[in-house]
Amino acid sequence: DGTTTYSVLQTENGCSSEKATLNVIIHKLPTPVISPATVAICEKETQQFSLNTTYASQTWACTPTNYLNSTTIATPTFNSAQTATADDYTISVSVTDNNSCVGTSTASITVNPIPSVTLSSLVSKCKSETTAQTITADIAPSGTTGTGTWTNATGLTEYTAEVIPSNYSAAEQTISYSFSSDKGCDATAVSTKFNVYALPVITLTPSKTAVCK
């Protein structure tokens, strides 16, 4: 970055010309900085990117698939709501400053999957039943870890709970479960139902209150 001077003179037949000079201004290449440089979001979320300063123009790109709402504005938005699949994406930008000098930079964005949950079924039982039933939450994608919360059941682990019919009132019971992955992505809460049947009540009504021996 600075000015360089070039000089030249010509000699012919022992005669020298006056010195001619040329000043060349050398501009430093722009060094764009993308913010954020590294970021993670969940599927169906959006993320805006920006530059550290204003440039004459900029051209953005996103690989392997372009989910940017614009490739030319200063603050484009990555929109994973456009069915972006869980993956790692590279955001790149090429900027041109007022001196027509070009600089480039890259950033990365990780789209984490939103987990889905399937609960195992429970068998309806009588109120007198004291044997526990185990209910299991199956999390997809396979291998996803996180925190599970059970409602109206005794949690054994993040993914299993038990119900003992005798601990419930005689009625239809709802077991609910919510899950948040370690990446901060929340699954849609799910629930399942089972019945606790009331025990029959027997009433004896004698036809006579006194009989002969």
One Martini backbone bead per residue (centre of mass of N, CA, C, O) as a GRO file, in nm:
protein
  213
    1ASP     BB    1   0.091   0.040   0.028
    2GLY     BB    2   0.134   0.296  -0.216
    3THR     BB    3   0.405   0.471  -0.386
    4THR     BB    4   0.544   0.430  -0.717
    5THR     BB    5   0.837   0.532  -0.898
    6TYR     BB    6   0.889   0.577  -1.249
    7SER     BB    7   1.183   0.604  -1.459
    8VAL     BB    8   1.275   0.768  -1.783
    9LEU     BB    9   1.532   0.763  -2.041
   10GLN     BB   10   1.679   0.889  -2.348
   11THR     BB   11   1.950   0.784  -2.569
   12GLU     BB   12   2.082   0.981  -2.856
   13ASN     BB   13   2.372   1.055  -2.982
   14GLY     BB   14   2.445   1.148  -2.674
   15CYS     BB   15   2.150   1.226  -2.616
   16SER     BB   16   1.938   1.335  -2.353
   17SER     BB   17   1.655   1.315  -2.208
   18GLU     BB   18   1.414   1.377  -2.026
   19LYS     BB   19   1.270   1.281  -1.746
   20ALA     BB   20   1.031   1.029  -1.696
   21THR     BB   21   0.735   0.995  -1.493
   22LEU     BB   22   0.567   0.736  -1.284
   23ASN     BB   23   0.286   0.703  -1.076
   24VAL     BB   24   0.212   0.426  -0.857
   25ILE     BB   25  -0.073   0.311  -0.705
   26ILE     BB   26  -0.093   0.097  -0.420
   27HIS     BB   27  -0.343  -0.114  -0.318
   28LYS     BB   28  -0.498  -0.265  -0.077
   29LEU     BB   29  -0.649  -0.537  -0.009
   30PRO     BB   30  -0.932  -0.649   0.082
   31THR     BB   31  -1.064  -0.770   0.422
   32PRO     BB   32  -1.311  -0.949   0.473
   33VAL     BB   33  -1.563  -0.987   0.740
   34ILE     BB   34  -1.756  -1.236   0.866
   35SER     BB   35  -2.082  -1.218   1.033
   36PRO     BB   36  -2.055  -1.493   1.133
   37ALA     BB   37  -1.802  -1.735   1.105
   38THR     BB   38  -1.952  -1.927   1.318
   39VAL     BB   39  -2.252  -2.141   1.300
   40ALA     BB   40  -2.555  -2.269   1.466
   41ILE     BB   41  -2.855  -2.436   1.363
   42CYS     BB   42  -3.179  -2.510   1.297
   43GLU     BB   43  -3.413  -2.627   1.145
   44LYS     BB   44  -3.604  -2.352   1.014
   45GLU     BB   45  -3.389  -2.147   1.042
   46THR     BB   46  -3.219  -1.832   1.067
   47GLN     BB   47  -2.931  -1.639   0.914
   48GLN     BB   48  -2.737  -1.357   0.944
   49PHE     BB   49  -2.510  -1.172   0.738
   50SER     BB   50  -2.201  -0.978   0.764
   51LEU     BB   51  -1.991  -0.695   0.737
   52ASN     BB   52  -1.727  -0.488   0.854
   53THR     BB   53  -1.793  -0.323   0.586
   54THR     BB   54  -1.813  -0.109   0.317
   55TYR     BB   55  -1.882  -0.179  -0.024
   56ALA     BB   56  -1.929  -0.146  -0.353
   57SER     BB   57  -1.932  -0.470  -0.362
   58GLN     BB   58  -2.106  -0.799  -0.351
   59THR     BB   59  -2.056  -1.166  -0.353
   60TRP     BB   60  -2.247  -1.444  -0.286
   61ALA     BB   61  -2.214  -1.783  -0.141
   62CYS     BB   62  -2.351  -2.131  -0.131
   63THR     BB   63  -2.239  -2.443   0.008
   64PRO     BB   64  -2.399  -2.684  -0.175
   65THR     BB   65  -2.649  -2.486  -0.117
   66ASN     BB   66  -2.858  -2.216  -0.197
   67TYR     BB   67  -3.004  -2.019   0.096
   68LEU     BB   68  -2.996  -1.736  -0.005
   69ASN     BB   69  -3.179  -1.435  -0.053
   70SER     BB   70  -2.893  -1.312  -0.146
   71THR     BB   71  -2.586  -1.214  -0.349
   72THR     BB   72  -2.564  -0.865  -0.307
   73ILE     BB   73  -2.608  -0.797  -0.035
   74ALA     BB   74  -2.477  -0.714   0.280
   75THR     BB   75  -2.733  -0.890   0.440
   76PRO     BB   76  -2.775  -1.196   0.428
   77THR     BB   77  -3.002  -1.485   0.437
   78PHE     BB   78  -3.024  -1.786   0.589
   79ASN     BB   79  -3.278  -2.032   0.478
   80SER     BB   80  -3.389  -2.332   0.623
   81ALA     BB   81  -3.698  -2.324   0.545
   82GLN     BB   82  -3.593  -2.418   0.248
   83THR     BB   83  -3.534  -2.728   0.306
   84ALA     BB   84  -3.288  -2.751   0.469
   85THR     BB   85  -3.053  -2.965   0.540
   86ALA     BB   86  -2.865  -3.134   0.739
   87ASP     BB   87  -2.558  -2.943   0.747
   88ASP     BB   88  -2.268  -2.818   0.593
   89TYR     BB   89  -2.190  -2.472   0.528
   90THR     BB   90  -2.060  -2.240   0.284
   91ILE     BB   91  -1.967  -1.899   0.313
   92SER     BB   92  -1.914  -1.665   0.048
   93VAL     BB   93  -1.706  -1.370  -0.044
   94SER     BB   94  -1.691  -1.101  -0.289
   95VAL     BB   95  -1.511  -0.797  -0.295
   96THR     BB   96  -1.543  -0.443  -0.391
   97ASP     BB   97  -1.385  -0.158  -0.399
   98ASN     BB   98  -1.322   0.178  -0.488
   99ASN     BB   99  -1.046   0.051  -0.642
  100SER     BB  100  -1.116  -0.244  -0.764
  101CYS     BB  101  -1.060  -0.428  -0.534
  102VAL     BB  102  -1.017  -0.774  -0.435
  103GLY     BB  103  -1.194  -0.979  -0.188
  104THR     BB  104  -1.200  -1.263   0.042
  105SER     BB  105  -1.437  -1.491   0.216
  106THR     BB  106  -1.533  -1.712   0.496
  107ALA     BB  107  -1.798  -1.925   0.622
  108SER     BB  108  -1.991  -2.115   0.872
  109ILE     BB  109  -2.278  -2.352   0.865
  110THR     BB  110  -2.486  -2.535   1.089
  111VAL     BB  111  -2.740  -2.778   1.038
  112ASN     BB  112  -2.957  -2.903   1.264
  113PRO     BB  113  -3.158  -3.138   1.365
  114ILE     BB  114  -3.488  -3.215   1.418
  115PRO     BB  115  -3.626  -3.403   1.631
  116SER     BB  116  -3.796  -3.716   1.671
  117VAL     BB  117  -4.085  -3.879   1.834
  118THR     BB  118  -4.147  -4.214   1.969
  119LEU     BB  119  -4.391  -4.392   2.141
  120SER     BB  120  -4.468  -4.632   2.327
  121SER     BB  121  -4.701  -4.847   2.432
  122LEU     BB  122  -4.986  -4.901   2.642
  123VAL     BB  123  -5.156  -5.095   2.880
  124SER     BB  124  -5.449  -5.149   2.997
  125LYS     BB  125  -5.556  -5.136   3.346
  126CYS     BB  126  -5.611  -5.204   3.656
  127LYS     BB  127  -5.606  -5.052   3.963
  128SER     BB  128  -5.460  -5.316   4.102
  129GLU     BB  129  -5.209  -5.274   3.944
  130THR     BB  130  -4.840  -5.310   4.036
  131THR     BB  131  -4.714  -5.334   3.765
  132ALA     BB  132  -4.478  -5.218   3.571
  133GLN     BB  133  -4.450  -5.000   3.295
  134THR     BB  134  -4.267  -4.942   3.000
  135ILE     BB  135  -4.158  -4.640   2.844
  136THR     BB  136  -4.047  -4.538   2.512
  137ALA     BB  137  -3.815  -4.320   2.351
  138ASP     BB  138  -3.777  -4.255   2.007
  139ILE     BB  139  -3.497  -4.117   1.842
  140ALA     BB  140  -3.470  -3.884   1.574
  141PRO     BB  141  -3.195  -3.937   1.485
  142SER     BB  142  -2.975  -4.158   1.522
  143GLY     BB  143  -2.784  -4.067   1.816
  144THR     BB  144  -2.945  -3.868   1.960
  145THR     BB  145  -2.888  -3.625   2.209
  146GLY     BB  146  -3.036  -3.535   2.542
  147THR     BB  147  -3.340  -3.396   2.682
  148GLY     BB  148  -3.588  -3.553   2.883
  149THR     BB  149  -3.949  -3.506   2.950
  150TRP     BB  150  -4.179  -3.618   3.189
  151THR     BB  151  -4.542  -3.667   3.205
  152ASN     BB  152  -4.709  -3.876   3.418
  153ALA     BB  153  -4.421  -4.007   3.488
  154THR     BB  154  -4.148  -4.217   3.571
  155GLY     BB  155  -3.834  -4.140   3.534
  156LEU     BB  156  -3.537  -4.321   3.441
  157THR     BB  157  -3.462  -4.172   3.179
  158GLU     BB  158  -3.446  -3.985   2.895
  159TYR     BB  159  -3.610  -4.256   2.743
  160THR     BB  160  -3.748  -4.362   3.017
  161ALA     BB  161  -4.047  -4.505   3.176
  162GLU     BB  162  -4.298  -4.545   3.438
  163VAL     BB  163  -4.604  -4.733   3.512
  164ILE     BB  164  -4.852  -4.757   3.781
  165PRO     BB  165  -5.180  -4.805   3.800
  166SER     BB  166  -5.224  -4.776   4.120
  167ASN     BB  167  -5.123  -4.457   4.104
  168TYR     BB  168  -5.397  -4.413   3.965
  169SER     BB  169  -5.672  -4.306   3.851
  170ALA     BB  170  -5.981  -4.394   3.730
  171ALA     BB  171  -5.872  -4.340   3.398
  172GLU     BB  172  -5.764  -4.152   3.154
  173GLN     BB  173  -5.421  -4.143   3.054
  174THR     BB  174  -5.148  -3.902   3.011
  175ILE     BB  175  -4.839  -3.921   2.833
  176SER     BB  176  -4.563  -3.700   2.829
  177TYR     BB  177  -4.308  -3.571   2.582
  178SER     BB  178  -3.990  -3.404   2.584
  179PHE     BB  179  -3.724  -3.279   2.350
  180SER     BB  180  -3.368  -3.187   2.368
  181SER     BB  181  -3.097  -3.133   2.213
  182ASP     BB  182  -2.756  -3.066   2.236
  183LYS     BB  183  -2.814  -2.843   1.992
  184GLY     BB  184  -3.106  -2.699   2.066
  185CYS     BB  185  -3.329  -2.896   1.949
  186ASP     BB  186  -3.680  -2.922   1.926
  187ALA     BB  187  -3.922  -3.132   1.975
  188THR     BB  188  -4.221  -3.249   1.936
  189ALA     BB  189  -4.455  -3.308   2.139
  190VAL     BB  190  -4.565  -3.608   2.301
  191SER     BB  191  -4.829  -3.870   2.329
  192THR     BB  192  -5.003  -4.103   2.548
  193LYS     BB  193  -5.256  -4.357   2.615
  194PHE     BB  194  -5.433  -4.487   2.909
  195ASN     BB  195  -5.616  -4.720   3.108
  196VAL     BB  196  -5.784  -4.706   3.425
  197TYR     BB  197  -5.960  -4.943   3.584
  198ALA     BB  198  -6.219  -4.993   3.765
  199LEU     BB  199  -6.336  -5.156   4.021
  200PRO     BB  200  -6.566  -5.359   4.102
  201VAL     BB  201  -6.888  -5.330   4.266
  202ILE     BB  202  -7.033  -5.522   4.521
  203THR     BB  203  -7.385  -5.579   4.589
  204LEU     BB  204  -7.571  -5.715   4.850
  205THR     BB  205  -7.918  -5.840   4.828
  206PRO     BB  206  -8.131  -5.970   5.027
  207SER     BB  207  -8.439  -6.130   5.023
  208LYS     BB  208  -8.373  -6.197   5.326
  209THR     BB  209  -8.327  -6.141   5.683
  210ALA     BB  210  -8.496  -6.416   5.749
  211VAL     BB  211  -8.472  -6.756   5.860
  212CYS     BB  212  -8.508  -7.084   5.884
  213LYS     BB  213  -8.353  -7.366   6.029
   0.00000   0.00000   0.00000
